[in-house]
mmCIF file with all atom_site columns, C-alpha atoms in Angstrom:
data_model
loop_
_atom_site.group_PDB
_atom_site.id
_atom_site.type_symbol
_atom_site.label_atom_id
_atom_site.label_alt_id
_atom_site.label_comp_id
_atom_site.label_asym_id
_atom_site.label_entity_id
_atom_site.label_seq_id
_atom_site.pdbx_PDB_ins_code
_atom_site.Cartn_x
_atom_site.Cartn_y
_atom_site.Cartn_z
_atom_site.occupancy
_atom_site.B_iso_or_equiv
_atom_site.pdbx_formal_charge
_atom_site.auth_seq_id
_atom_site.auth_comp_id
_atom_site.auth_asym_id
_atom_site.auth_atom_id
_atom_site.pdbx_PDB_model_num
ATOM 1   C CA . ALA A 1 1   ? 0.000   0.000  0.000   1.00 83.00 ? 190 ALA A CA 1
ATOM 2   C CA . GLN A 1 2   ? 1.069   3.559  -0.597  1.00 86.00 ? 191 GLN A CA 1
ATOM 3   C CA . SER A 1 3   ? 1.234   6.351  1.944   1.00 92.00 ? 192 SER A CA 1
ATOM 4   C CA . VAL A 1 4   ? 2.180   10.026 1.969   1.00 96.00 ? 193 VAL A CA 1
ATOM 5   C CA . THR A 1 5   ? 3.657   12.007 4.825   1.00 96.00 ? 194 THR A CA 1
ATOM 6   C CA . GLN A 1 6   ? 3.780   15.773 4.805   1.00 97.00 ? 195 GLN A CA 1
ATOM 7   C CA . LEU A 1 7   ? 6.273   16.623 7.463   1.00 93.00 ? 196 LEU A CA 1
ATOM 8   C CA . ASP A 1 8   ? 5.003   20.079 8.374   1.00 94.00 ? 197 ASP A CA 1
ATOM 9   C CA . SER A 1 9   ? 1.395   20.861 9.142   1.00 95.00 ? 198 SER A CA 1
ATOM 10  C CA . GLN A 1 10  ? 2.003   24.617 9.161   1.00 96.00 ? 199 GLN A CA 1
ATOM 11  C CA . VAL A 1 11  ? 4.728   26.734 7.591   1.00 97.00 ? 200 VAL A CA 1
ATOM 12  C CA . PRO A 1 12  ? 4.829   30.460 8.353   1.00 96.00 ? 201 PRO A CA 1
ATOM 13  C CA . VAL A 1 13  ? 7.109   32.528 6.143   1.00 97.00 ? 202 VAL A CA 1
ATOM 14  C CA . PHE A 1 14  ? 7.707   36.171 5.311   1.00 97.00 ? 203 PHE A CA 1
ATOM 15  C CA . GLU A 1 15  ? 6.940   37.563 1.882   1.00 97.00 ? 204 GLU A CA 1
ATOM 16  C CA . GLU A 1 16  ? 9.801   37.231 -0.643  1.00 97.00 ? 205 GLU A CA 1
ATOM 17  C CA . ALA A 1 17  ? 11.497  34.545 1.453   1.00 97.00 ? 206 ALA A CA 1
ATOM 18  C CA . PRO A 1 18  ? 12.144  31.054 0.022   1.00 97.00 ? 207 PRO A CA 1
ATOM 19  C CA . VAL A 1 19  ? 10.009  28.154 1.142   1.00 97.00 ? 208 VAL A CA 1
ATOM 20  C CA . GLU A 1 20  ? 10.196  24.365 1.074   1.00 97.00 ? 209 GLU A CA 1
ATOM 21  C CA . LEU A 1 21  ? 7.221   22.119 1.820   1.00 98.00 ? 210 LEU A CA 1
ATOM 22  C CA . ARG A 1 22  ? 8.304   18.575 2.532   1.00 97.00 ? 211 ARG A CA 1
ATOM 23  C CA . CYS A 1 23  ? 6.683   15.384 1.280   1.00 97.00 ? 212 CYS A CA 1
ATOM 24  C CA . ASN A 1 24  ? 7.806   11.796 1.736   1.00 97.00 ? 213 ASN A CA 1
ATOM 25  C CA . TYR A 1 25  ? 6.039   8.785  0.332   1.00 96.00 ? 214 TYR A CA 1
ATOM 26  C CA . SER A 1 26  ? 6.084   5.045  0.835   1.00 94.00 ? 215 SER A CA 1
ATOM 27  C CA . SER A 1 27  ? 5.517   2.559  -1.964  1.00 91.00 ? 216 SER A CA 1
ATOM 28  C CA . SER A 1 28  ? 6.995   -0.748 -3.085  1.00 88.00 ? 217 SER A CA 1
ATOM 29  C CA . VAL A 1 29  ? 6.141   -0.007 -6.707  1.00 88.00 ? 218 VAL A CA 1
ATOM 30  C CA . SER A 1 30  ? 6.536   2.965  -9.034  1.00 88.00 ? 219 SER A CA 1
ATOM 31  C CA . VAL A 1 31  ? 4.257   5.896  -8.410  1.00 89.00 ? 220 VAL A CA 1
ATOM 32  C CA . TYR A 1 32  ? 3.325   9.195  -9.951  1.00 91.00 ? 221 TYR A CA 1
ATOM 33  C CA . LEU A 1 33  ? 3.644   12.201 -7.644  1.00 94.00 ? 222 LEU A CA 1
ATOM 34  C CA . PHE A 1 34  ? 1.590   15.364 -7.453  1.00 94.00 ? 223 PHE A CA 1
ATOM 35  C CA . TRP A 1 35  ? 1.283   18.618 -5.599  1.00 96.00 ? 224 TRP A CA 1
ATOM 36  C CA . TYR A 1 36  ? -2.118  20.277 -5.390  1.00 95.00 ? 225 TYR A CA 1
ATOM 37  C CA . VAL A 1 37  ? -2.964  23.673 -3.902  1.00 96.00 ? 226 VAL A CA 1
ATOM 38  C CA . GLN A 1 38  ? -6.208  24.735 -2.264  1.00 93.00 ? 227 GLN A CA 1
ATOM 39  C CA . TYR A 1 39  ? -6.745  28.467 -1.956  1.00 92.00 ? 228 TYR A CA 1
ATOM 40  C CA . PRO A 1 40  ? -9.335  29.639 0.573   1.00 87.00 ? 229 PRO A CA 1
ATOM 41  C CA . ASN A 1 41  ? -12.859 28.822 -0.554  1.00 83.00 ? 230 ASN A CA 1
ATOM 42  C CA . GLN A 1 42  ? -11.671 27.275 -3.795  1.00 87.00 ? 231 GLN A CA 1
ATOM 43  C CA . GLY A 1 43  ? -11.301 23.759 -5.164  1.00 88.00 ? 232 GLY A CA 1
ATOM 44  C CA . LEU A 1 44  ? -8.036  21.851 -5.322  1.00 92.00 ? 233 LEU A CA 1
ATOM 45  C CA . GLN A 1 45  ? -5.806  22.815 -8.251  1.00 93.00 ? 234 GLN A CA 1
ATOM 46  C CA . LEU A 1 46  ? -2.854  20.930 -9.713  1.00 92.00 ? 235 LEU A CA 1
ATOM 47  C CA . LEU A 1 47  ? 0.478   22.694 -9.125  1.00 95.00 ? 236 LEU A CA 1
ATOM 48  C CA . LEU A 1 48  ? 2.809   20.172 -10.704 1.00 94.00 ? 237 LEU A CA 1
ATOM 49  C CA . LYS A 1 49  ? 3.381   16.463 -11.258 1.00 93.00 ? 238 LYS A CA 1
ATOM 50  C CA . TYR A 1 50  ? 6.166   13.963 -11.691 1.00 93.00 ? 239 TYR A CA 1
ATOM 51  C CA . LEU A 1 51  ? 5.531   11.059 -14.044 1.00 89.00 ? 240 LEU A CA 1
ATOM 52  C CA . SER A 1 52  ? 8.978   10.144 -15.356 1.00 87.00 ? 241 SER A CA 1
ATOM 53  C CA . GLY A 1 53  ? 12.114  11.698 -16.820 1.00 88.00 ? 242 GLY A CA 1
ATOM 54  C CA . SER A 1 54  ? 13.764  14.743 -15.302 1.00 89.00 ? 243 SER A CA 1
ATOM 55  C CA . THR A 1 55  ? 13.541  14.670 -11.546 1.00 91.00 ? 244 THR A CA 1
ATOM 56  C CA . LEU A 1 56  ? 13.115  18.439 -11.330 1.00 95.00 ? 245 LEU A CA 1
ATOM 57  C CA . VAL A 1 57  ? 9.649   19.479 -12.355 1.00 95.00 ? 246 VAL A CA 1
ATOM 58  C CA . LYS A 1 58  ? 8.333   22.991 -12.703 1.00 95.00 ? 247 LYS A CA 1
ATOM 59  C CA . GLY A 1 59  ? 4.769   23.982 -12.080 1.00 94.00 ? 248 GLY A CA 1
ATOM 60  C CA . ILE A 1 60  ? 2.538   26.983 -12.038 1.00 93.00 ? 249 ILE A CA 1
ATOM 61  C CA . ASN A 1 61  ? 3.092   30.156 -10.029 1.00 93.00 ? 250 ASN A CA 1
ATOM 62  C CA . GLY A 1 62  ? 6.868   29.666 -9.845  1.00 95.00 ? 251 GLY A CA 1
ATOM 63  C CA . PHE A 1 63  ? 6.782   26.439 -7.854  1.00 97.00 ? 252 PHE A CA 1
ATOM 64  C CA . GLU A 1 64  ? 9.061   23.495 -8.522  1.00 97.00 ? 253 GLU A CA 1
ATOM 65  C CA . ALA A 1 65  ? 9.626   20.093 -6.950  1.00 97.00 ? 254 ALA A CA 1
ATOM 66  C CA . GLU A 1 66  ? 12.369  17.510 -7.039  1.00 95.00 ? 255 GLU A CA 1
ATOM 67  C CA . PHE A 1 67  ? 11.764  13.790 -7.078  1.00 95.00 ? 256 PHE A CA 1
ATOM 68  C CA . ASN A 1 68  ? 14.359  11.887 -5.045  1.00 94.00 ? 257 ASN A CA 1
ATOM 69  C CA . LYS A 1 69  ? 13.855  8.163  -5.416  1.00 91.00 ? 258 LYS A CA 1
ATOM 70  C CA . SER A 1 70  ? 16.508  7.129  -2.909  1.00 92.00 ? 259 SER A CA 1
ATOM 71  C CA . GLN A 1 71  ? 14.986  9.326  -0.220  1.00 93.00 ? 260 GLN A CA 1
ATOM 72  C CA . THR A 1 72  ? 11.413  8.722  -1.421  1.00 94.00 ? 261 THR A CA 1
ATOM 73  C CA . SER A 1 73  ? 10.791  12.449 -1.292  1.00 96.00 ? 262 SER A CA 1
ATOM 74  C CA . PHE A 1 74  ? 9.076   15.028 -3.463  1.00 97.00 ? 263 PHE A CA 1
ATOM 75  C CA . HIS A 1 75  ? 9.646   18.371 -1.770  1.00 97.00 ? 264 HIS A CA 1
ATOM 76  C CA . LEU A 1 76  ? 8.015   21.518 -3.110  1.00 98.00 ? 265 LEU A CA 1
ATOM 77  C CA . ARG A 1 77  ? 9.988   24.751 -3.336  1.00 97.00 ? 266 ARG A CA 1
ATOM 78  C CA . LYS A 1 78  ? 9.603   28.360 -4.314  1.00 97.00 ? 267 LYS A CA 1
ATOM 79  C CA . PRO A 1 79  ? 12.517  30.831 -4.213  1.00 97.00 ? 268 PRO A CA 1
ATOM 80  C CA . SER A 1 80  ? 10.402  33.859 -3.304  1.00 97.00 ? 269 SER A CA 1
ATOM 81  C CA . VAL A 1 81  ? 6.845   33.653 -2.021  1.00 97.00 ? 270 VAL A CA 1
ATOM 82  C CA . HIS A 1 82  ? 4.029   36.161 -2.300  1.00 96.00 ? 271 HIS A CA 1
ATOM 83  C CA . ILE A 1 83  ? 1.120   36.899 -0.030  1.00 96.00 ? 272 ILE A CA 1
ATOM 84  C CA . SER A 1 84  ? -1.109  35.268 -2.633  1.00 95.00 ? 273 SER A CA 1
ATOM 85  C CA . ASP A 1 85  ? 0.661   31.918 -2.098  1.00 97.00 ? 274 ASP A CA 1
ATOM 86  C CA . THR A 1 86  ? -1.094  31.581 1.253   1.00 96.00 ? 275 THR A CA 1
ATOM 87  C CA . ALA A 1 87  ? -3.023  28.326 0.884   1.00 96.00 ? 276 ALA A CA 1
ATOM 88  C CA . GLU A 1 88  ? -3.176  24.648 1.819   1.00 96.00 ? 277 GLU A CA 1
ATOM 89  C CA . TYR A 1 89  ? -0.793  22.426 -0.125  1.00 97.00 ? 278 TYR A CA 1
ATOM 90  C CA . PHE A 1 90  ? -1.316  18.707 -0.603  1.00 97.00 ? 279 PHE A CA 1
ATOM 91  C CA . CYS A 1 91  ? 1.100   16.057 -1.804  1.00 97.00 ? 280 CYS A CA 1
ATOM 92  C CA . ALA A 1 92  ? -0.417  12.960 -3.432  1.00 94.00 ? 281 ALA A CA 1
ATOM 93  C CA . VAL A 1 93  ? 0.655   9.741  -5.131  1.00 93.00 ? 282 VAL A CA 1
ATOM 94  C CA . ARG A 1 94  ? -0.942  7.145  -7.356  1.00 89.00 ? 283 ARG A CA 1
ATOM 95  C CA . LEU A 1 95  ? 0.271   3.922  -8.861  1.00 85.00 ? 284 LEU A CA 1
ATOM 96  C CA . ALA A 1 96  ? 2.151   4.356  -12.105 1.00 82.00 ? 285 ALA A CA 1
ATOM 97  C CA . ALA A 1 97  ? 0.979   1.044  -13.560 1.00 79.00 ? 286 ALA A CA 1
ATOM 98  C CA . GLY A 1 98  ? -2.408  -0.554 -13.878 1.00 75.00 ? 287 GLY A CA 1
ATOM 99  C CA . ASN A 1 99  ? -5.866  0.920  -13.918 1.00 73.00 ? 288 ASN A CA 1
ATOM 100 C CA . ASN A 1 100 ? -5.953  2.114  -10.339 1.00 75.00 ? 289 ASN A CA 1
ATOM 101 C CA . ARG A 1 101 ? -6.658  5.799  -10.646 1.00 79.00 ? 290 ARG A CA 1
ATOM 102 C CA . LYS A 1 102 ? -7.137  6.784  -7.053  1.00 86.00 ? 291 LYS A CA 1
ATOM 103 C CA . LEU A 1 103 ? -4.851  9.289  -5.399  1.00 90.00 ? 292 LEU A CA 1
ATOM 104 C CA . ILE A 1 104 ? -3.423  8.782  -1.920  1.00 92.00 ? 293 ILE A CA 1
ATOM 105 C CA . TRP A 1 105 ? -3.069  12.125 -0.161  1.00 95.00 ? 294 TRP A CA 1
ATOM 106 C CA . GLY A 1 106 ? -1.030  13.631 2.623   1.00 95.00 ? 295 GLY A CA 1
ATOM 107 C CA . LEU A 1 107 ? -2.652  15.605 5.419   1.00 95.00 ? 296 LEU A CA 1
ATOM 108 C CA . GLY A 1 108 ? -1.687  18.929 3.885   1.00 96.00 ? 297 GLY A CA 1
ATOM 109 C CA . THR A 1 109 ? 0.623   21.801 4.792   1.00 97.00 ? 298 THR A CA 1
ATOM 110 C CA . SER A 1 110 ? -0.804  25.204 5.547   1.00 97.00 ? 299 SER A CA 1
ATOM 111 C CA . LEU A 1 111 ? 1.463   27.903 4.120   1.00 97.00 ? 300 LEU A CA 1
ATOM 112 C CA . ALA A 1 112 ? 0.985   31.323 5.673   1.00 97.00 ? 301 ALA A CA 1
ATOM 113 C CA . VAL A 1 113 ? 2.866   34.155 3.968   1.00 97.00 ? 302 VAL A CA 1
ATOM 114 C CA . ASN A 1 114 ? 3.188   37.223 6.138   1.00 95.00 ? 303 ASN A CA 1
ATOM 115 C CA . PRO A 1 115 ? 4.076   40.765 5.029   1.00 94.00 ? 304 PRO A CA 1
ATOM 116 C CA . GLY B 2 1   ? -19.780 26.543 -16.744 1.00 54.00 ? 40  GLY B CA 1
ATOM 117 C CA . ALA B 2 2   ? -16.207 25.644 -17.503 1.00 78.00 ? 41  ALA B CA 1
ATOM 118 C CA . GLY B 2 3   ? -15.384 23.928 -14.213 1.00 91.00 ? 42  GLY B CA 1
ATOM 119 C CA . VAL B 2 4   ? -16.689 21.145 -12.023 1.00 95.00 ? 43  VAL B CA 1
ATOM 120 C CA . SER B 2 5   ? -19.850 22.252 -10.279 1.00 96.00 ? 44  SER B CA 1
ATOM 121 C CA . GLN B 2 6   ? -21.089 20.795 -7.001  1.00 97.00 ? 45  GLN B CA 1
ATOM 122 C CA . SER B 2 7   ? -24.348 21.383 -5.163  1.00 96.00 ? 46  SER B CA 1
ATOM 123 C CA . PRO B 2 8   ? -25.332 22.123 -2.553  1.00 97.00 ? 47  PRO B CA 1
ATOM 124 C CA . ARG B 2 9   ? -22.240 23.928 -1.311  1.00 96.00 ? 48  ARG B CA 1
ATOM 125 C CA . TYR B 2 10  ? -23.441 23.559 2.274   1.00 97.00 ? 49  TYR B CA 1
ATOM 126 C CA . LYS B 2 11  ? -25.817 21.034 3.766   1.00 97.00 ? 50  LYS B CA 1
ATOM 127 C CA . VAL B 2 12  ? -26.917 20.640 7.351   1.00 97.00 ? 51  VAL B CA 1
ATOM 128 C CA . ALA B 2 13  ? -28.692 17.402 8.148   1.00 97.00 ? 52  ALA B CA 1
ATOM 129 C CA . LYS B 2 14  ? -30.118 15.909 11.293  1.00 97.00 ? 53  LYS B CA 1
ATOM 130 C CA . ARG B 2 15  ? -28.738 12.546 12.233  1.00 97.00 ? 54  ARG B CA 1
ATOM 131 C CA . GLY B 2 16  ? -30.687 9.853  10.463  1.00 97.00 ? 55  GLY B CA 1
ATOM 132 C CA . GLN B 2 17  ? -31.670 11.968 7.462   1.00 97.00 ? 56  GLN B CA 1
ATOM 133 C CA . ASP B 2 18  ? -30.773 11.021 3.905   1.00 97.00 ? 57  ASP B CA 1
ATOM 134 C CA . VAL B 2 19  ? -28.759 13.462 1.786   1.00 98.00 ? 58  VAL B CA 1
ATOM 135 C CA . ALA B 2 20  ? -27.911 13.697 -1.895  1.00 98.00 ? 59  ALA B CA 1
ATOM 136 C CA . LEU B 2 21  ? -24.926 15.584 -3.250  1.00 98.00 ? 60  LEU B CA 1
ATOM 137 C CA . ARG B 2 22  ? -24.661 16.443 -6.910  1.00 98.00 ? 61  ARG B CA 1
ATOM 138 C CA . CYS B 2 23  ? -21.665 16.807 -9.184  1.00 98.00 ? 62  CYS B CA 1
ATOM 139 C CA . ASP B 2 24  ? -21.593 18.259 -12.704 1.00 97.00 ? 63  ASP B CA 1
ATOM 140 C CA . PRO B 2 25  ? -18.220 17.380 -14.246 1.00 96.00 ? 64  PRO B CA 1
ATOM 141 C CA . ILE B 2 26  ? -16.451 19.281 -16.988 1.00 94.00 ? 65  ILE B CA 1
ATOM 142 C CA . SER B 2 27  ? -18.127 18.541 -20.302 1.00 92.00 ? 66  SER B CA 1
ATOM 143 C CA . GLY B 2 28  ? -16.420 15.674 -22.092 1.00 89.00 ? 67  GLY B CA 1
ATOM 144 C CA . HIS B 2 29  ? -14.629 14.359 -19.012 1.00 91.00 ? 68  HIS B CA 1
ATOM 145 C CA . VAL B 2 30  ? -15.140 10.632 -18.889 1.00 91.00 ? 69  VAL B CA 1
ATOM 146 C CA . SER B 2 31  ? -13.671 9.942  -15.464 1.00 92.00 ? 70  SER B CA 1
ATOM 147 C CA . LEU B 2 32  ? -15.327 11.136 -12.270 1.00 94.00 ? 71  LEU B CA 1
ATOM 148 C CA . PHE B 2 33  ? -14.149 10.740 -8.698  1.00 95.00 ? 72  PHE B CA 1
ATOM 149 C CA . TRP B 2 34  ? -15.629 11.345 -5.273  1.00 97.00 ? 73  TRP B CA 1
ATOM 150 C CA . TYR B 2 35  ? -13.410 12.106 -2.288  1.00 96.00 ? 74  TYR B CA 1
ATOM 151 C CA . GLN B 2 36  ? -14.234 12.791 1.350   1.00 97.00 ? 75  GLN B CA 1
ATOM 152 C CA . GLN B 2 37  ? -12.214 15.374 3.257   1.00 94.00 ? 76  GLN B CA 1
ATOM 153 C CA . ALA B 2 38  ? -12.643 15.552 6.999   1.00 93.00 ? 77  ALA B CA 1
ATOM 154 C CA . LEU B 2 39  ? -11.545 18.652 8.885   1.00 89.00 ? 78  LEU B CA 1
ATOM 155 C CA . GLY B 2 40  ? -7.767  18.901 9.021   1.00 86.00 ? 79  GLY B CA 1
ATOM 156 C CA . GLN B 2 41  ? -7.271  15.847 6.832   1.00 89.00 ? 80  GLN B CA 1
ATOM 157 C CA . GLY B 2 42  ? -6.336  15.150 3.266   1.00 91.00 ? 81  GLY B CA 1
ATOM 158 C CA . PRO B 2 43  ? -8.948  13.868 0.830   1.00 94.00 ? 82  PRO B CA 1
ATOM 159 C CA . GLU B 2 44  ? -9.863  10.189 1.078   1.00 94.00 ? 83  GLU B CA 1
ATOM 160 C CA . PHE B 2 45  ? -10.934 8.293  -2.029  1.00 94.00 ? 84  PHE B CA 1
ATOM 161 C CA . LEU B 2 46  ? -14.545 7.129  -2.108  1.00 96.00 ? 85  LEU B CA 1
ATOM 162 C CA . THR B 2 47  ? -15.375 5.956  -5.612  1.00 96.00 ? 86  THR B CA 1
ATOM 163 C CA . TYR B 2 48  ? -14.521 6.293  -9.301  1.00 93.00 ? 87  TYR B CA 1
ATOM 164 C CA . PHE B 2 49  ? -16.573 6.195  -12.494 1.00 94.00 ? 88  PHE B CA 1
ATOM 165 C CA . GLN B 2 50  ? -15.583 5.847  -16.080 1.00 92.00 ? 89  GLN B CA 1
ATOM 166 C CA . ASN B 2 51  ? -18.606 6.995  -18.050 1.00 93.00 ? 90  ASN B CA 1
ATOM 167 C CA . GLU B 2 52  ? -21.554 5.352  -16.287 1.00 95.00 ? 91  GLU B CA 1
ATOM 168 C CA . ALA B 2 53  ? -19.548 2.412  -15.012 1.00 94.00 ? 92  ALA B CA 1
ATOM 169 C CA . GLN B 2 54  ? -18.514 2.480  -11.376 1.00 95.00 ? 93  GLN B CA 1
ATOM 170 C CA . LEU B 2 55  ? -15.087 0.895  -11.620 1.00 92.00 ? 94  LEU B CA 1
ATOM 171 C CA . ASP B 2 56  ? -13.971 1.269  -8.024  1.00 92.00 ? 95  ASP B CA 1
ATOM 172 C CA . LYS B 2 57  ? -16.095 1.776  -4.928  1.00 93.00 ? 96  LYS B CA 1
ATOM 173 C CA . SER B 2 58  ? -13.600 0.426  -2.451  1.00 93.00 ? 97  SER B CA 1
ATOM 174 C CA . GLY B 2 59  ? -13.457 3.704  -0.519  1.00 94.00 ? 98  GLY B CA 1
ATOM 175 C CA . LEU B 2 60  ? -17.146 3.929  0.357   1.00 96.00 ? 99  LEU B CA 1
ATOM 176 C CA . PRO B 2 61  ? -17.107 3.666  4.163   1.00 94.00 ? 100 PRO B CA 1
ATOM 177 C CA . SER B 2 62  ? -20.350 1.743  4.557   1.00 94.00 ? 101 SER B CA 1
ATOM 178 C CA . ASP B 2 63  ? -23.402 0.511  2.704   1.00 95.00 ? 102 ASP B CA 1
ATOM 179 C CA . ARG B 2 64  ? -25.095 3.784  3.667   1.00 97.00 ? 103 ARG B CA 1
ATOM 180 C CA . PHE B 2 65  ? -23.048 5.439  0.936   1.00 98.00 ? 104 PHE B CA 1
ATOM 181 C CA . PHE B 2 66  ? -24.150 5.056  -2.651  1.00 97.00 ? 105 PHE B CA 1
ATOM 182 C CA . ALA B 2 67  ? -23.016 6.809  -5.822  1.00 98.00 ? 106 ALA B CA 1
ATOM 183 C CA . GLU B 2 68  ? -24.406 6.765  -9.321  1.00 97.00 ? 107 GLU B CA 1
ATOM 184 C CA . ARG B 2 69  ? -23.754 8.294  -12.701 1.00 97.00 ? 108 ARG B CA 1
ATOM 185 C CA . PRO B 2 70  ? -26.536 6.849  -14.851 1.00 95.00 ? 109 PRO B CA 1
ATOM 186 C CA . GLU B 2 71  ? -25.878 8.736  -18.080 1.00 93.00 ? 110 GLU B CA 1
ATOM 187 C CA . GLY B 2 72  ? -22.147 9.121  -17.759 1.00 91.00 ? 111 GLY B CA 1
ATOM 188 C CA . SER B 2 73  ? -22.283 12.803 -16.944 1.00 94.00 ? 112 SER B CA 1
ATOM 189 C CA . VAL B 2 74  ? -23.843 14.135 -13.730 1.00 97.00 ? 113 VAL B CA 1
ATOM 190 C CA . SER B 2 75  ? -23.168 12.080 -10.621 1.00 98.00 ? 114 SER B CA 1
ATOM 191 C CA . THR B 2 76  ? -24.972 11.892 -7.304  1.00 98.00 ? 115 THR B CA 1
ATOM 192 C CA . LEU B 2 77  ? -23.517 10.752 -4.000  1.00 98.00 ? 116 LEU B CA 1
ATOM 193 C CA . LYS B 2 78  ? -26.231 9.621  -1.623  1.00 98.00 ? 117 LYS B CA 1
ATOM 194 C CA . ILE B 2 79  ? -25.768 9.068  2.082   1.00 98.00 ? 118 ILE B CA 1
ATOM 195 C CA . GLN B 2 80  ? -28.552 7.286  3.901   1.00 97.00 ? 119 GLN B CA 1
ATOM 196 C CA . ARG B 2 81  ? -29.273 7.573  7.620   1.00 97.00 ? 120 ARG B CA 1
ATOM 197 C CA . THR B 2 82  ? -26.518 10.140 8.128   1.00 97.00 ? 121 THR B CA 1
ATOM 198 C CA . GLN B 2 83  ? -24.301 9.911  11.203  1.00 97.00 ? 122 GLN B CA 1
ATOM 199 C CA . GLN B 2 84  ? -22.174 12.576 12.837  1.00 96.00 ? 123 GLN B CA 1
ATOM 200 C CA . GLU B 2 85  ? -19.009 10.955 11.537  1.00 95.00 ? 124 GLU B CA 1
ATOM 201 C CA . ASP B 2 86  ? -20.243 11.644 8.002   1.00 97.00 ? 125 ASP B CA 1
ATOM 202 C CA . SER B 2 87  ? -19.614 15.358 8.559   1.00 97.00 ? 126 SER B CA 1
ATOM 203 C CA . ALA B 2 88  ? -16.979 16.345 6.004   1.00 97.00 ? 127 ALA B CA 1
ATOM 204 C CA . VAL B 2 89  ? -16.437 18.109 2.722   1.00 96.00 ? 128 VAL B CA 1
ATOM 205 C CA . TYR B 2 90  ? -17.300 15.891 -0.221  1.00 97.00 ? 129 TYR B CA 1
ATOM 206 C CA . LEU B 2 91  ? -15.166 16.623 -3.249  1.00 96.00 ? 130 LEU B CA 1
ATOM 207 C CA . CYS B 2 92  ? -15.950 15.719 -6.812  1.00 97.00 ? 131 CYS B CA 1
ATOM 208 C CA . ALA B 2 93  ? -13.293 15.683 -9.516  1.00 95.00 ? 132 ALA B CA 1
ATOM 209 C CA . SER B 2 94  ? -13.246 14.838 -13.190 1.00 94.00 ? 133 SER B CA 1
ATOM 210 C CA . SER B 2 95  ? -10.559 14.061 -15.721 1.00 90.00 ? 134 SER B CA 1
ATOM 211 C CA . LEU B 2 96  ? -10.190 13.373 -19.406 1.00 84.00 ? 135 LEU B CA 1
ATOM 212 C CA . ALA B 2 97  ? -10.674 9.913  -20.818 1.00 65.00 ? 136 ALA B CA 1
ATOM 213 C CA . GLY B 2 98  ? -7.606  7.755  -20.500 1.00 58.00 ? 137 GLY B CA 1
ATOM 214 C CA . ALA B 2 99  ? -5.825  10.418 -18.491 1.00 54.00 ? 138 ALA B CA 1
ATOM 215 C CA . THR B 2 100 ? -2.965  8.495  -16.980 1.00 59.00 ? 139 THR B CA 1
ATOM 216 C CA . THR B 2 101 ? -1.392  11.690 -15.724 1.00 64.00 ? 140 THR B CA 1
ATOM 217 C CA . GLY B 2 102 ? -3.835  11.843 -12.870 1.00 59.00 ? 141 GLY B CA 1
ATOM 218 C CA . GLU B 2 103 ? -4.633  15.510 -13.308 1.00 79.00 ? 142 GLU B CA 1
ATOM 219 C CA . LEU B 2 104 ? -7.971  15.950 -11.672 1.00 87.00 ? 143 LEU B CA 1
ATOM 220 C CA . PHE B 2 105 ? -10.147 19.030 -11.887 1.00 91.00 ? 144 PHE B CA 1
ATOM 221 C CA . PHE B 2 106 ? -11.939 19.564 -8.609  1.00 93.00 ? 145 PHE B CA 1
ATOM 222 C CA . GLY B 2 107 ? -15.151 21.258 -7.673  1.00 94.00 ? 146 GLY B CA 1
ATOM 223 C CA . GLU B 2 108 ? -15.363 23.479 -4.610  1.00 93.00 ? 147 GLU B CA 1
ATOM 224 C CA . GLY B 2 109 ? -16.922 20.703 -2.586  1.00 95.00 ? 148 GLY B CA 1
ATOM 225 C CA . SER B 2 110 ? -20.120 20.149 -0.646  1.00 97.00 ? 149 SER B CA 1
ATOM 226 C CA . ARG B 2 111 ? -19.724 20.678 3.086   1.00 96.00 ? 150 ARG B CA 1
ATOM 227 C CA . LEU B 2 112 ? -21.994 18.328 5.039   1.00 98.00 ? 151 LEU B CA 1
ATOM 228 C CA . THR B 2 113 ? -22.657 18.918 8.707   1.00 97.00 ? 152 THR B CA 1
ATOM 229 C CA . VAL B 2 114 ? -24.634 16.266 10.557  1.00 97.00 ? 153 VAL B CA 1
ATOM 230 C CA . LEU B 2 115 ? -26.143 17.395 13.848  1.00 95.00 ? 154 LEU B CA 1
#
């Protein structure tokens, strides 16, 4: 079975500072990895995904993430955050093979960007 | 509309009442998912449809939960004899046919409160 651990439930940061949101996963088989963002009162939105190939993936709004197979991690980073990045961020995985389409989610990390 | 639409956005039910939650996916999206998100938790998979076929209902927590998508478009999640532990946000998501990338487009959710 797969599982996802988001290591920080809350991350406060000042505007224009860099941020890293940590995600570790557990799986005995290959998985796809995702980061979704949930802005207040909005639905979940895909930030970026790793399927295969380059381990550094770039997403929307200046976010990027690096897949590290040996450490089973997929940490999300942004070099300079804005107030508008304040949101809940979720890491998720799904099996890379087969017809199983369901996503396994972490508990989320609340990013609070302060002026 | 262009996005996934869910109704009602908020529902308050007395324990023991039946509720029905509706999801209108993005036009042309073959796959439809229901997730349950309890307060402070990540989404938990409930069920998955491809067109009108319910391919996976392994996440439905009990036989009080029932989902249908009779014409392969709109879906309804029904909860019979609601219990307090059913209080959560119910998320609907859709994706393109054969989308192995796992990019889901989410609605804003239906928040159910059972008193």
